[in-house]
mmCIF file with all atom_site columns, N, CA and C in Angstrom:
data_model
loop_
_atom_site.group_PDB
_atom_site.id
_atom_site.type_symbol
_atom_site.label_atom_id
_atom_site.label_alt_id
_atom_site.label_comp_id
_atom_site.label_asym_id
_atom_site.label_entity_id
_atom_site.label_seq_id
_atom_site.pdbx_PDB_ins_code
_atom_site.Cartn_x
_atom_site.Cartn_y
_atom_site.Cartn_z
_atom_site.occupancy
_atom_site.B_iso_or_equiv
_atom_site.pdbx_formal_charge
_atom_site.auth_seq_id
_atom_site.auth_comp_id
_atom_site.auth_asym_id
_atom_site.auth_atom_id
_atom_site.pdbx_PDB_model_num
ATOM 1   N N  . MET A 1 1  ? 138.049 133.063 67.877 1.00 0.00 ? 1  MET A N  1
ATOM 2   C CA . MET A 1 1  ? 136.969 133.632 68.682 1.00 0.00 ? 1  MET A CA 1
ATOM 3   C C  . MET A 1 1  ? 137.235 135.090 69.038 1.00 0.00 ? 1  MET A C  1
ATOM 4   N N  . THR A 1 2  ? 138.473 135.493 69.039 1.00 0.00 ? 2  THR A N  1
ATOM 5   C CA . THR A 1 2  ? 138.792 136.874 69.410 1.00 0.00 ? 2  THR A CA 1
ATOM 6   C C  . THR A 1 2  ? 138.098 137.851 68.479 1.00 0.00 ? 2  THR A C  1
ATOM 7   N N  . ASN A 1 3  ? 138.180 137.626 67.182 1.00 0.00 ? 3  ASN A N  1
ATOM 8   C CA . ASN A 1 3  ? 137.544 138.533 66.226 1.00 0.00 ? 3  ASN A CA 1
ATOM 9   C C  . ASN A 1 3  ? 136.017 138.538 66.414 1.00 0.00 ? 3  ASN A C  1
ATOM 10  N N  . GLU A 1 4  ? 135.440 137.376 66.630 1.00 0.00 ? 4  GLU A N  1
ATOM 11  C CA . GLU A 1 4  ? 133.999 137.267 66.855 1.00 0.00 ? 4  GLU A CA 1
ATOM 12  C C  . GLU A 1 4  ? 133.592 138.003 68.126 1.00 0.00 ? 4  GLU A C  1
ATOM 13  N N  . ALA A 1 5  ? 134.352 137.821 69.177 1.00 0.00 ? 5  ALA A N  1
ATOM 14  C CA . ALA A 1 5  ? 134.044 138.506 70.458 1.00 0.00 ? 5  ALA A CA 1
ATOM 15  C C  . ALA A 1 5  ? 134.196 140.010 70.290 1.00 0.00 ? 5  ALA A C  1
ATOM 16  N N  . GLU A 1 6  ? 135.198 140.439 69.547 1.00 0.00 ? 6  GLU A N  1
ATOM 17  C CA . GLU A 1 6  ? 135.394 141.878 69.331 1.00 0.00 ? 6  GLU A CA 1
ATOM 18  C C  . GLU A 1 6  ? 134.190 142.462 68.600 1.00 0.00 ? 6  GLU A C  1
ATOM 19  N N  . GLN A 1 7  ? 133.668 141.756 67.616 1.00 0.00 ? 7  GLN A N  1
ATOM 20  C CA . GLN A 1 7  ? 132.494 142.233 66.908 1.00 0.00 ? 7  GLN A CA 1
ATOM 21  C C  . GLN A 1 7  ? 131.296 142.280 67.832 1.00 0.00 ? 7  GLN A C  1
ATOM 22  N N  . LEU A 1 8  ? 131.149 141.278 68.695 1.00 0.00 ? 8  LEU A N  1
ATOM 23  C CA . LEU A 1 8  ? 130.014 141.239 69.606 1.00 0.00 ? 8  LEU A CA 1
ATOM 24  C C  . LEU A 1 8  ? 130.049 142.381 70.598 1.00 0.00 ? 8  LEU A C  1
ATOM 25  N N  . ILE A 1 9  ? 131.216 142.673 71.147 1.00 0.00 ? 9  ILE A N  1
ATOM 26  C CA . ILE A 1 9  ? 131.338 143.697 72.178 1.00 0.00 ? 9  ILE A CA 1
ATOM 27  C C  . ILE A 1 9  ? 131.435 145.091 71.587 1.00 0.00 ? 9  ILE A C  1
ATOM 28  N N  . GLY A 1 10 ? 132.260 145.271 70.586 1.00 0.00 ? 10 GLY A N  1
ATOM 29  C CA . GLY A 1 10 ? 132.524 146.620 70.082 1.00 0.00 ? 10 GLY A CA 1
ATOM 30  C C  . GLY A 1 10 ? 131.863 146.974 68.768 1.00 0.00 ? 10 GLY A C  1
ATOM 31  N N  . GLY A 1 11 ? 131.464 146.004 67.991 1.00 0.00 ? 11 GLY A N  1
ATOM 32  C CA . GLY A 1 11 ? 130.953 146.250 66.660 1.00 0.00 ? 11 GLY A CA 1
ATOM 33  C C  . GLY A 1 11 ? 129.721 147.119 66.622 1.00 0.00 ? 11 GLY A C  1
ATOM 34  N N  . THR A 1 12 ? 128.781 146.883 67.485 1.00 0.00 ? 12 THR A N  1
ATOM 35  C CA . THR A 1 12 ? 127.527 147.616 67.449 1.00 0.00 ? 12 THR A CA 1
ATOM 36  C C  . THR A 1 12 ? 127.759 149.097 67.675 1.00 0.00 ? 12 THR A C  1
ATOM 37  N N  . ALA A 1 13 ? 128.582 149.450 68.638 1.00 0.00 ? 13 ALA A N  1
ATOM 38  C CA . ALA A 1 13 ? 128.854 150.849 68.929 1.00 0.00 ? 13 ALA A CA 1
ATOM 39  C C  . ALA A 1 13 ? 129.586 151.529 67.774 1.00 0.00 ? 13 ALA A C  1
ATOM 40  N N  . ARG A 1 14 ? 130.555 150.835 67.206 1.00 0.00 ? 14 ARG A N  1
ATOM 41  C CA . ARG A 1 14 ? 131.301 151.415 66.096 1.00 0.00 ? 14 ARG A CA 1
ATOM 42  C C  . ARG A 1 14 ? 130.419 151.619 64.881 1.00 0.00 ? 14 ARG A C  1
ATOM 43  N N  . GLU A 1 15 ? 129.517 150.662 64.625 1.00 0.00 ? 15 GLU A N  1
ATOM 44  C CA . GLU A 1 15 ? 128.619 150.782 63.484 1.00 0.00 ? 15 GLU A CA 1
ATOM 45  C C  . GLU A 1 15 ? 127.732 152.004 63.636 1.00 0.00 ? 15 GLU A C  1
ATOM 46  N N  . LYS A 1 16 ? 127.324 152.306 64.838 1.00 0.00 ? 16 LYS A N  1
ATOM 47  C CA . LYS A 1 16 ? 126.464 153.454 65.088 1.00 0.00 ? 16 LYS A CA 1
ATOM 48  C C  . LYS A 1 16 ? 127.261 154.744 65.237 1.00 0.00 ? 16 LYS A C  1
ATOM 49  N N  . GLY A 1 17 ? 128.591 154.624 65.299 1.00 0.00 ? 17 GLY A N  1
ATOM 50  C CA . GLY A 1 17 ? 129.431 155.802 65.438 1.00 0.00 ? 17 GLY A CA 1
ATOM 51  C C  . GLY A 1 17 ? 129.371 156.437 66.803 1.00 0.00 ? 17 GLY A C  1
ATOM 52  N N  . CYS A 1 18 ? 129.090 155.655 67.831 1.00 0.00 ? 18 CYS A N  1
ATOM 53  C CA . CYS A 1 18 ? 129.011 156.198 69.178 1.00 0.00 ? 18 CYS A CA 1
ATOM 54  C C  . CYS A 1 18 ? 129.527 155.170 70.172 1.00 0.00 ? 18 CYS A C  1
ATOM 55  N N  . LYS A 1 19 ? 129.763 155.632 71.357 1.00 0.00 ? 19 LYS A N  1
ATOM 56  C CA . LYS A 1 19 ? 130.206 154.753 72.431 1.00 0.00 ? 19 LYS A CA 1
ATOM 57  C C  . LYS A 1 19 ? 129.058 154.697 73.446 1.00 0.00 ? 19 LYS A C  1
ATOM 58  N N  . PRO A 1 20 ? 128.582 153.476 73.772 1.00 0.00 ? 20 PRO A N  1
ATOM 59  C CA . PRO A 1 20 ? 127.454 153.395 74.706 1.00 0.00 ? 20 PRO A CA 1
ATOM 60  C C  . PRO A 1 20 ? 127.812 153.988 76.067 1.00 0.00 ? 20 PRO A C  1
ATOM 61  N N  . GLU A 1 21 ? 126.847 154.650 76.650 1.00 0.00 ? 21 GLU A N  1
ATOM 62  C CA . GLU A 1 21 ? 127.030 155.258 77.961 1.00 0.00 ? 21 GLU A CA 1
ATOM 63  C C  . GLU A 1 21 ? 126.588 154.283 79.033 1.00 0.00 ? 21 GLU A C  1
ATOM 64  N N  . GLY A 1 22 ? 127.256 154.333 80.157 1.00 0.00 ? 22 GLY A N  1
ATOM 65  C CA . GLY A 1 22 ? 126.836 153.566 81.326 1.00 0.00 ? 22 GLY A CA 1
ATOM 66  C C  . GLY A 1 22 ? 126.980 152.061 81.180 1.00 0.00 ? 22 GLY A C  1
ATOM 67  N N  . PRO A 1 23 ? 126.628 151.345 82.215 1.00 0.00 ? 23 PRO A N  1
ATOM 68  C CA . PRO A 1 23 ? 126.763 149.880 82.211 1.00 0.00 ? 23 PRO A CA 1
ATOM 69  C C  . PRO A 1 23 ? 125.673 149.223 81.364 1.00 0.00 ? 23 PRO A C  1
ATOM 70  N N  . TRP A 1 24 ? 125.945 148.000 80.948 1.00 0.00 ? 24 TRP A N  1
ATOM 71  C CA . TRP A 1 24 ? 124.974 147.218 80.193 1.00 0.00 ? 24 TRP A CA 1
ATOM 72  C C  . TRP A 1 24 ? 124.172 146.356 81.152 1.00 0.00 ? 24 TRP A C  1
ATOM 73  N N  . ARG A 1 25 ? 122.912 146.178 80.850 1.00 0.00 ? 25 ARG A N  1
ATOM 74  C CA . ARG A 1 25 ? 122.075 145.226 81.577 1.00 0.00 ? 25 ARG A CA 1
ATOM 75  C C  . ARG A 1 25 ? 122.203 143.860 80.920 1.00 0.00 ? 25 ARG A C  1
ATOM 76  N N  . VAL A 1 26 ? 121.698 142.857 81.567 1.00 0.00 ? 26 VAL A N  1
ATOM 77  C CA . VAL A 1 26 ? 121.836 141.491 81.060 1.00 0.00 ? 26 VAL A CA 1
ATOM 78  C C  . VAL A 1 26 ? 121.242 141.391 79.657 1.00 0.00 ? 26 VAL A C  1
ATOM 79  N N  . GLU A 1 27 ? 120.174 142.092 79.358 1.00 0.00 ? 27 GLU A N  1
ATOM 80  C CA . GLU A 1 27 ? 119.575 142.035 78.017 1.00 0.00 ? 27 GLU A CA 1
ATOM 81  C C  . GLU A 1 27 ? 120.528 142.535 76.948 1.00 0.00 ? 27 GLU A C  1
ATOM 82  N N  . ASP A 1 28 ? 121.309 143.579 77.275 1.00 0.00 ? 28 ASP A N  1
ATOM 83  C CA . ASP A 1 28 ? 122.283 144.122 76.317 1.00 0.00 ? 28 ASP A CA 1
ATOM 84  C C  . ASP A 1 28 ? 123.362 143.093 76.034 1.00 0.00 ? 28 ASP A C  1
ATOM 85  N N  . VAL A 1 29 ? 123.825 142.413 77.072 1.00 0.00 ? 29 VAL A N  1
ATOM 86  C CA . VAL A 1 29 ? 124.882 141.397 76.908 1.00 0.00 ? 29 VAL A CA 1
ATOM 87  C C  . VAL A 1 29 ? 124.333 140.212 76.142 1.00 0.00 ? 29 VAL A C  1
ATOM 88  N N  . MET A 1 30 ? 123.104 139.818 76.433 1.00 0.00 ? 30 MET A N  1
ATOM 89  C CA . MET A 1 30 ? 122.469 138.702 75.717 1.00 0.00 ? 30 MET A CA 1
ATOM 90  C C  . MET A 1 30 ? 122.402 138.993 74.221 1.00 0.00 ? 30 MET A C  1
ATOM 91  N N  . GLU A 1 31 ? 121.996 140.214 73.888 1.00 0.00 ? 31 GLU A N  1
ATOM 92  C CA . GLU A 1 31 ? 121.855 140.620 72.495 1.00 0.00 ? 31 GLU A CA 1
ATOM 93  C C  . GLU A 1 31 ? 123.199 140.575 71.756 1.00 0.00 ? 31 GLU A C  1
ATOM 94  N N  . ARG A 1 32 ? 124.252 141.003 72.430 1.00 0.00 ? 32 ARG A N  1
ATOM 95  C CA . ARG A 1 32 ? 125.559 141.098 71.767 1.00 0.00 ? 32 ARG A CA 1
ATOM 96  C C  . ARG A 1 32 ? 126.329 139.798 71.743 1.00 0.00 ? 32 ARG A C  1
ATOM 97  N N  . THR A 1 33 ? 126.055 138.892 72.686 1.00 0.00 ? 33 THR A N  1
ATOM 98  C CA . THR A 1 33 ? 126.824 137.651 72.746 1.00 0.00 ? 33 THR A CA 1
ATOM 99  C C  . THR A 1 33 ? 126.053 136.433 72.299 1.00 0.00 ? 33 THR A C  1
ATOM 100 N N  . GLY A 1 34 ? 124.731 136.499 72.308 1.00 0.00 ? 34 GLY A N  1
ATOM 101 C CA . GLY A 1 34 ? 123.924 135.336 71.971 1.00 0.00 ? 34 GLY A CA 1
ATOM 102 C C  . GLY A 1 34 ? 123.819 134.328 73.127 1.00 0.00 ? 34 GLY A C  1
ATOM 103 N N  . MET A 1 35 ? 124.366 134.693 74.275 1.00 0.00 ? 35 MET A N  1
ATOM 104 C CA . MET A 1 35 ? 124.276 133.823 75.451 1.00 0.00 ? 35 MET A CA 1
ATOM 105 C C  . MET A 1 35 ? 122.901 133.995 76.104 1.00 0.00 ? 35 MET A C  1
ATOM 106 N N  . SER A 1 36 ? 122.453 132.937 76.752 1.00 0.00 ? 36 SER A N  1
ATOM 107 C CA . SER A 1 36 ? 121.151 133.013 77.418 1.00 0.00 ? 36 SER A CA 1
ATOM 108 C C  . SER A 1 36 ? 121.251 133.793 78.707 1.00 0.00 ? 36 SER A C  1
ATOM 109 N N  . ARG A 1 37 ? 120.108 134.305 79.136 1.00 0.00 ? 37 ARG A N  1
ATOM 110 C CA . ARG A 1 37 ? 120.014 135.033 80.411 1.00 0.00 ? 37 ARG A CA 1
ATOM 111 C C  . ARG A 1 37 ? 120.510 134.153 81.548 1.00 0.00 ? 37 ARG A C  1
ATOM 112 N N  . ARG A 1 38 ? 120.024 132.928 81.584 1.00 0.00 ? 38 ARG A N  1
ATOM 113 C CA . ARG A 1 38 ? 120.384 132.024 82.694 1.00 0.00 ? 38 ARG A CA 1
ATOM 114 C C  . ARG A 1 38 ? 121.896 131.796 82.746 1.00 0.00 ? 38 ARG A C  1
ATOM 115 N N  . TYR A 1 39 ? 122.508 131.551 81.570 1.00 0.00 ? 39 TYR A N  1
ATOM 116 C CA . TYR A 1 39 ? 123.945 131.286 81.542 1.00 0.00 ? 39 TYR A CA 1
ATOM 117 C C  . TYR A 1 39 ? 124.732 132.523 81.999 1.00 0.00 ? 39 TYR A C  1
ATOM 118 N N  . LEU A 1 40 ? 124.368 133.706 81.493 1.00 0.00 ? 40 LEU A N  1
ATOM 119 C CA . LEU A 1 40 ? 125.063 134.941 81.897 1.00 0.00 ? 40 LEU A CA 1
ATOM 120 C C  . LEU A 1 40 ? 124.942 135.178 83.398 1.00 0.00 ? 40 LEU A C  1
ATOM 121 N N  . LEU A 1 41 ? 123.739 135.006 83.927 1.00 0.00 ? 41 LEU A N  1
ATOM 122 C CA . LEU A 1 41 ? 123.559 135.251 85.359 1.00 0.00 ? 41 LEU A CA 1
ATOM 123 C C  . LEU A 1 41 ? 124.277 134.205 86.197 1.00 0.00 ? 41 LEU A C  1
ATOM 124 N N  . ASP A 1 42 ? 124.332 132.962 85.725 1.00 0.00 ? 42 ASP A N  1
ATOM 125 C CA . ASP A 1 42 ? 125.116 131.938 86.435 1.00 0.00 ? 42 ASP A CA 1
ATOM 126 C C  . ASP A 1 42 ? 126.589 132.324 86.485 1.00 0.00 ? 42 ASP A C  1
ATOM 127 N N  . LEU A 1 43 ? 127.124 132.792 85.341 1.00 0.00 ? 43 LEU A N  1
ATOM 128 C CA . LEU A 1 43 ? 128.534 133.217 85.305 1.00 0.00 ? 43 LEU A CA 1
ATOM 129 C C  . LEU A 1 43 ? 128.775 134.403 86.231 1.00 0.00 ? 43 LEU A C  1
ATOM 130 N N  . ALA A 1 44 ? 127.826 135.343 86.253 1.00 0.00 ? 44 ALA A N  1
ATOM 131 C CA . ALA A 1 44 ? 127.959 136.525 87.111 1.00 0.00 ? 44 ALA A CA 1
ATOM 132 C C  . ALA A 1 44 ? 127.889 136.127 88.592 1.00 0.00 ? 44 ALA A C  1
ATOM 133 N N  . ARG A 1 45 ? 126.937 135.281 88.947 1.00 0.00 ? 45 ARG A N  1
ATOM 134 C CA . ARG A 1 45 ? 126.793 134.864 90.360 1.00 0.00 ? 45 ARG A CA 1
ATOM 135 C C  . ARG A 1 45 ? 128.021 134.112 90.866 1.00 0.00 ? 45 ARG A C  1
ATOM 136 N N  . GLN A 1 46 ? 128.648 133.340 89.979 1.00 0.00 ? 46 GLN A N  1
ATOM 137 C CA . GLN A 1 46 ? 129.842 132.576 90.349 1.00 0.00 ? 46 GLN A CA 1
ATOM 138 C C  . GLN A 1 46 ? 131.103 133.446 90.340 1.00 0.00 ? 46 GLN A C  1
ATOM 139 N N  . GLY A 1 47 ? 130.987 134.673 89.870 1.00 0.00 ? 47 GLY A N  1
ATOM 140 C CA . GLY A 1 47 ? 132.137 135.563 89.801 1.00 0.00 ? 47 GLY A CA 1
ATOM 141 C C  . GLY A 1 47 ? 133.042 135.285 88.610 1.00 0.00 ? 47 GLY A C  1
ATOM 142 N N  . ILE A 1 48 ? 132.581 134.475 87.670 1.00 0.00 ? 48 ILE A N  1
ATOM 143 C CA . ILE A 1 48 ? 133.379 134.162 86.477 1.00 0.00 ? 48 ILE A CA 1
ATOM 144 C C  . ILE A 1 48 ? 133.346 135.319 85.501 1.00 0.00 ? 48 ILE A C  1
ATOM 145 N N  . MET A 1 49 ? 132.166 135.872 85.281 1.00 0.00 ? 49 MET A N  1
ATOM 146 C CA . MET A 1 49 ? 132.001 137.024 84.395 1.00 0.00 ? 49 MET A CA 1
ATOM 147 C C  . MET A 1 49 ? 131.854 138.269 85.262 1.00 0.00 ? 49 MET A C  1
ATOM 148 N N  . PRO A 1 50 ? 132.594 139.328 84.944 1.00 0.00 ? 50 PRO A N  1
ATOM 149 C CA . PRO A 1 50 ? 132.520 140.539 85.768 1.00 0.00 ? 50 PRO A CA 1
ATOM 150 C C  . PRO A 1 50 ? 131.151 141.217 85.666 1.00 0.00 ? 50 PRO A C  1
ATOM 151 N N  . ALA A 1 51 ? 130.500 141.354 86.798 1.00 0.00 ? 51 ALA A N  1
ATOM 152 C CA . ALA A 1 51 ? 129.199 142.002 86.864 1.00 0.00 ? 51 ALA A CA 1
ATOM 153 C C  . ALA A 1 51 ? 128.956 142.451 88.308 1.00 0.00 ? 51 ALA A C  1
ATOM 154 N N  . ARG A 1 52 ? 127.970 143.319 88.467 1.00 0.00 ? 52 ARG A N  1
ATOM 155 C CA . ARG A 1 52 ? 127.618 143.794 89.807 1.00 0.00 ? 52 ARG A CA 1
ATOM 156 C C  . ARG A 1 52 ? 126.111 143.842 89.896 1.00 0.00 ? 52 ARG A C  1
ATOM 157 N N  . LYS A 1 53 ? 125.595 143.339 91.009 1.00 0.00 ? 53 LYS A N  1
ATOM 158 C CA . LYS A 1 53 ? 124.160 143.361 91.237 1.00 0.00 ? 53 LYS A CA 1
ATOM 159 C C  . LYS A 1 53 ? 123.829 144.550 92.127 1.00 0.00 ? 53 LYS A C  1
ATOM 160 N N  . ILE A 1 54 ? 122.957 145.416 91.637 1.00 0.00 ? 54 ILE A N  1
ATOM 161 C CA . ILE A 1 54 ? 122.519 146.599 92.372 1.00 0.00 ? 54 ILE A CA 1
ATOM 162 C C  . ILE A 1 54 ? 120.999 146.533 92.447 1.00 0.00 ? 54 ILE A C  1
ATOM 163 N N  . GLY A 1 55 ? 120.488 146.519 93.656 1.00 0.00 ? 55 GLY A N  1
ATOM 164 C CA . GLY A 1 55 ? 119.048 146.283 93.818 1.00 0.00 ? 55 GLY A CA 1
ATOM 165 C C  . GLY A 1 55 ? 118.780 144.853 93.360 1.00 0.00 ? 55 GLY A C  1
ATOM 166 N N  . GLY A 1 56 ? 117.919 144.664 92.434 1.00 0.00 ? 56 GLY A N  1
ATOM 167 C CA . GLY A 1 56 ? 117.676 143.341 91.891 1.00 0.00 ? 56 GLY A CA 1
ATOM 168 C C  . GLY A 1 56 ? 118.171 143.196 90.471 1.00 0.00 ? 56 GLY A C  1
ATOM 169 N N  . THR A 1 57 ? 118.987 144.151 89.995 1.00 0.00 ? 57 THR A N  1
ATOM 170 C CA . THR A 1 57 ? 119.410 144.178 88.610 1.00 0.00 ? 57 THR A CA 1
ATOM 171 C C  . THR A 1 57 ? 120.912 143.958 88.470 1.00 0.00 ? 57 THR A C  1
ATOM 172 N N  . TRP A 1 58 ? 121.296 143.101 87.541 1.00 0.00 ? 58 TRP A N  1
ATOM 173 C CA . TRP A 1 58 ? 122.711 142.870 87.245 1.00 0.00 ? 58 TRP A CA 1
ATOM 174 C C  . TRP A 1 58 ? 123.168 143.857 86.198 1.00 0.00 ? 58 TRP A C  1
ATOM 175 N N  . PHE A 1 59 ? 124.364 144.433 86.407 1.00 0.00 ? 59 PHE A N  1
ATOM 176 C CA . PHE A 1 59 ? 124.971 145.357 85.470 1.00 0.00 ? 59 PHE A CA 1
ATOM 177 C C  . PHE A 1 59 ? 126.348 144.850 85.073 1.00 0.00 ? 59 PHE A C  1
ATOM 178 N N  . PHE A 1 60 ? 126.679 145.054 83.817 1.00 0.00 ? 60 PHE A N  1
ATOM 179 C CA . PHE A 1 60 ? 127.950 144.592 83.252 1.00 0.00 ? 60 PHE A CA 1
ATOM 180 C C  . PHE A 1 60 ? 128.686 145.799 82.675 1.00 0.00 ? 60 PHE A C  1
ATOM 181 N N  . SER A 1 61 ? 129.965 145.926 82.994 1.00 0.00 ? 61 SER A N  1
ATOM 182 C CA . SER A 1 61 ? 130.801 147.007 82.478 1.00 0.00 ? 61 SER A CA 1
ATOM 183 C C  . SER A 1 61 ? 131.297 146.597 81.097 1.00 0.00 ? 61 SER A C  1
ATOM 184 N N  . ARG A 1 62 ? 131.121 147.506 80.126 1.00 0.00 ? 62 ARG A N  1
ATOM 185 C CA . ARG A 1 62 ? 131.574 147.215 78.768 1.00 0.00 ? 62 ARG A CA 1
ATOM 186 C C  . ARG A 1 62 ? 133.080 146.956 78.749 1.00 0.00 ? 62 ARG A C  1
ATOM 187 N N  . ALA A 1 63 ? 133.827 147.775 79.460 1.00 0.00 ? 63 ALA A N  1
ATOM 188 C CA . ALA A 1 63 ? 135.302 147.625 79.498 1.00 0.00 ? 63 ALA A CA 1
ATOM 189 C C  . ALA A 1 63 ? 135.707 146.292 80.113 1.00 0.00 ? 63 ALA A C  1
ATOM 190 N N  . LYS A 1 64 ? 135.041 145.898 81.191 1.00 0.00 ? 64 LYS A N  1
ATOM 191 C CA . LYS A 1 64 ? 135.380 144.623 81.833 1.00 0.00 ? 64 LYS A CA 1
ATOM 192 C C  . LYS A 1 64 ? 134.976 143.437 80.986 1.00 0.00 ? 64 LYS A C  1
ATOM 193 N N  . LEU A 1 65 ? 133.870 143.572 80.238 1.00 0.00 ? 65 LEU A N  1
ATOM 194 C CA . LEU A 1 65 ? 133.471 142.504 79.321 1.00 0.00 ? 65 LEU A CA 1
ATOM 195 C C  . LEU A 1 65 ? 134.476 142.369 78.182 1.00 0.00 ? 65 LEU A C  1
ATOM 196 N N  . ALA A 1 66 ? 134.952 143.503 77.661 1.00 0.00 ? 66 ALA A N  1
ATOM 197 C CA . ALA A 1 66 ? 135.951 143.457 76.603 1.00 0.00 ? 66 ALA A CA 1
ATOM 198 C C  . ALA A 1 66 ? 137.215 142.736 77.117 1.00 0.00 ? 66 ALA A C  1
ATOM 199 N N  . GLU A 1 67 ? 137.607 143.058 78.327 1.00 0.00 ? 67 GLU A N  1
ATOM 200 C CA . GLU A 1 67 ? 138.754 142.400 78.946 1.00 0.00 ? 67 GLU A CA 1
ATOM 201 C C  . GLU A 1 67 ? 138.481 140.911 79.146 1.00 0.00 ? 67 GLU A C  1
ATOM 202 N N  . PHE A 1 68 ? 137.286 140.565 79.609 1.00 0.00 ? 68 PHE A N  1
ATOM 203 C CA . PHE A 1 68 ? 136.899 139.175 79.840 1.00 0.00 ? 68 PHE A CA 1
ATOM 204 C C  . PHE A 1 68 ? 137.004 138.370 78.547 1.00 0.00 ? 68 PHE A C  1
ATOM 205 N N  . PHE A 1 69 ? 136.545 138.957 77.431 1.00 0.00 ? 69 PHE A N  1
ATOM 206 C CA . PHE A 1 69 ? 136.567 138.256 76.144 1.00 0.00 ? 69 PHE A CA 1
ATOM 207 C C  . PHE A 1 69 ? 137.914 138.411 75.434 1.00 0.00 ? 69 PHE A C  1
ATOM 208 N N  . GLY A 1 70 ? 138.823 139.214 76.010 1.00 0.00 ? 70 GLY A N  1
ATOM 209 C CA . GLY A 1 70 ? 140.154 139.359 75.430 1.00 0.00 ? 70 GLY A CA 1
ATOM 210 C C  . GLY A 1 70 ? 140.198 140.220 74.196 1.00 0.00 ? 70 GLY A C  1
ATOM 211 N N  . VAL A 1 71 ? 139.350 141.250 74.154 1.00 0.00 ? 71 VAL A N  1
ATOM 212 C CA . VAL A 1 71 ? 139.322 142.171 72.997 1.00 0.00 ? 71 VAL A CA 1
ATOM 213 C C  . VAL A 1 71 ? 139.527 143.578 73.493 1.00 0.00 ? 71 VAL A C  1
ATOM 214 N N  . GLU A 1 72 ? 139.924 144.457 72.536 1.00 0.00 ? 72 GLU A N  1
ATOM 215 C CA . GLU A 1 72 ? 140.054 145.869 72.892 1.00 0.00 ? 72 GLU A CA 1
ATOM 216 C C  . GLU A 1 72 ? 138.721 146.538 72.746 1.00 0.00 ? 72 GLU A C  1
ATOM 217 N N  . GLU A 1 73 ? 138.429 147.485 73.616 1.00 0.00 ? 73 GLU A N  1
ATOM 218 C CA . GLU A 1 73 ? 137.149 148.167 73.625 1.00 0.00 ? 73 GLU A CA 1
ATOM 219 C C  . GLU A 1 73 ? 137.011 149.111 72.464 1.00 0.00 ? 73 GLU A C  1
#
């Protein structure tokens, strides 16, 4: 799973030759991991997946997600 997670988190940016700026929204994480919105938000609310809610929007740090999945950014 480590290789798969690395591709999910870092592959898209490397393919485009750039590093994404700023935090990811839940839609970005959904796209890269294939996880559902409900599942991601449940993990975030429980403190299992690193995320921060600002206003009514959840934000995910790319670096913390890489650490969560055990891959290098």
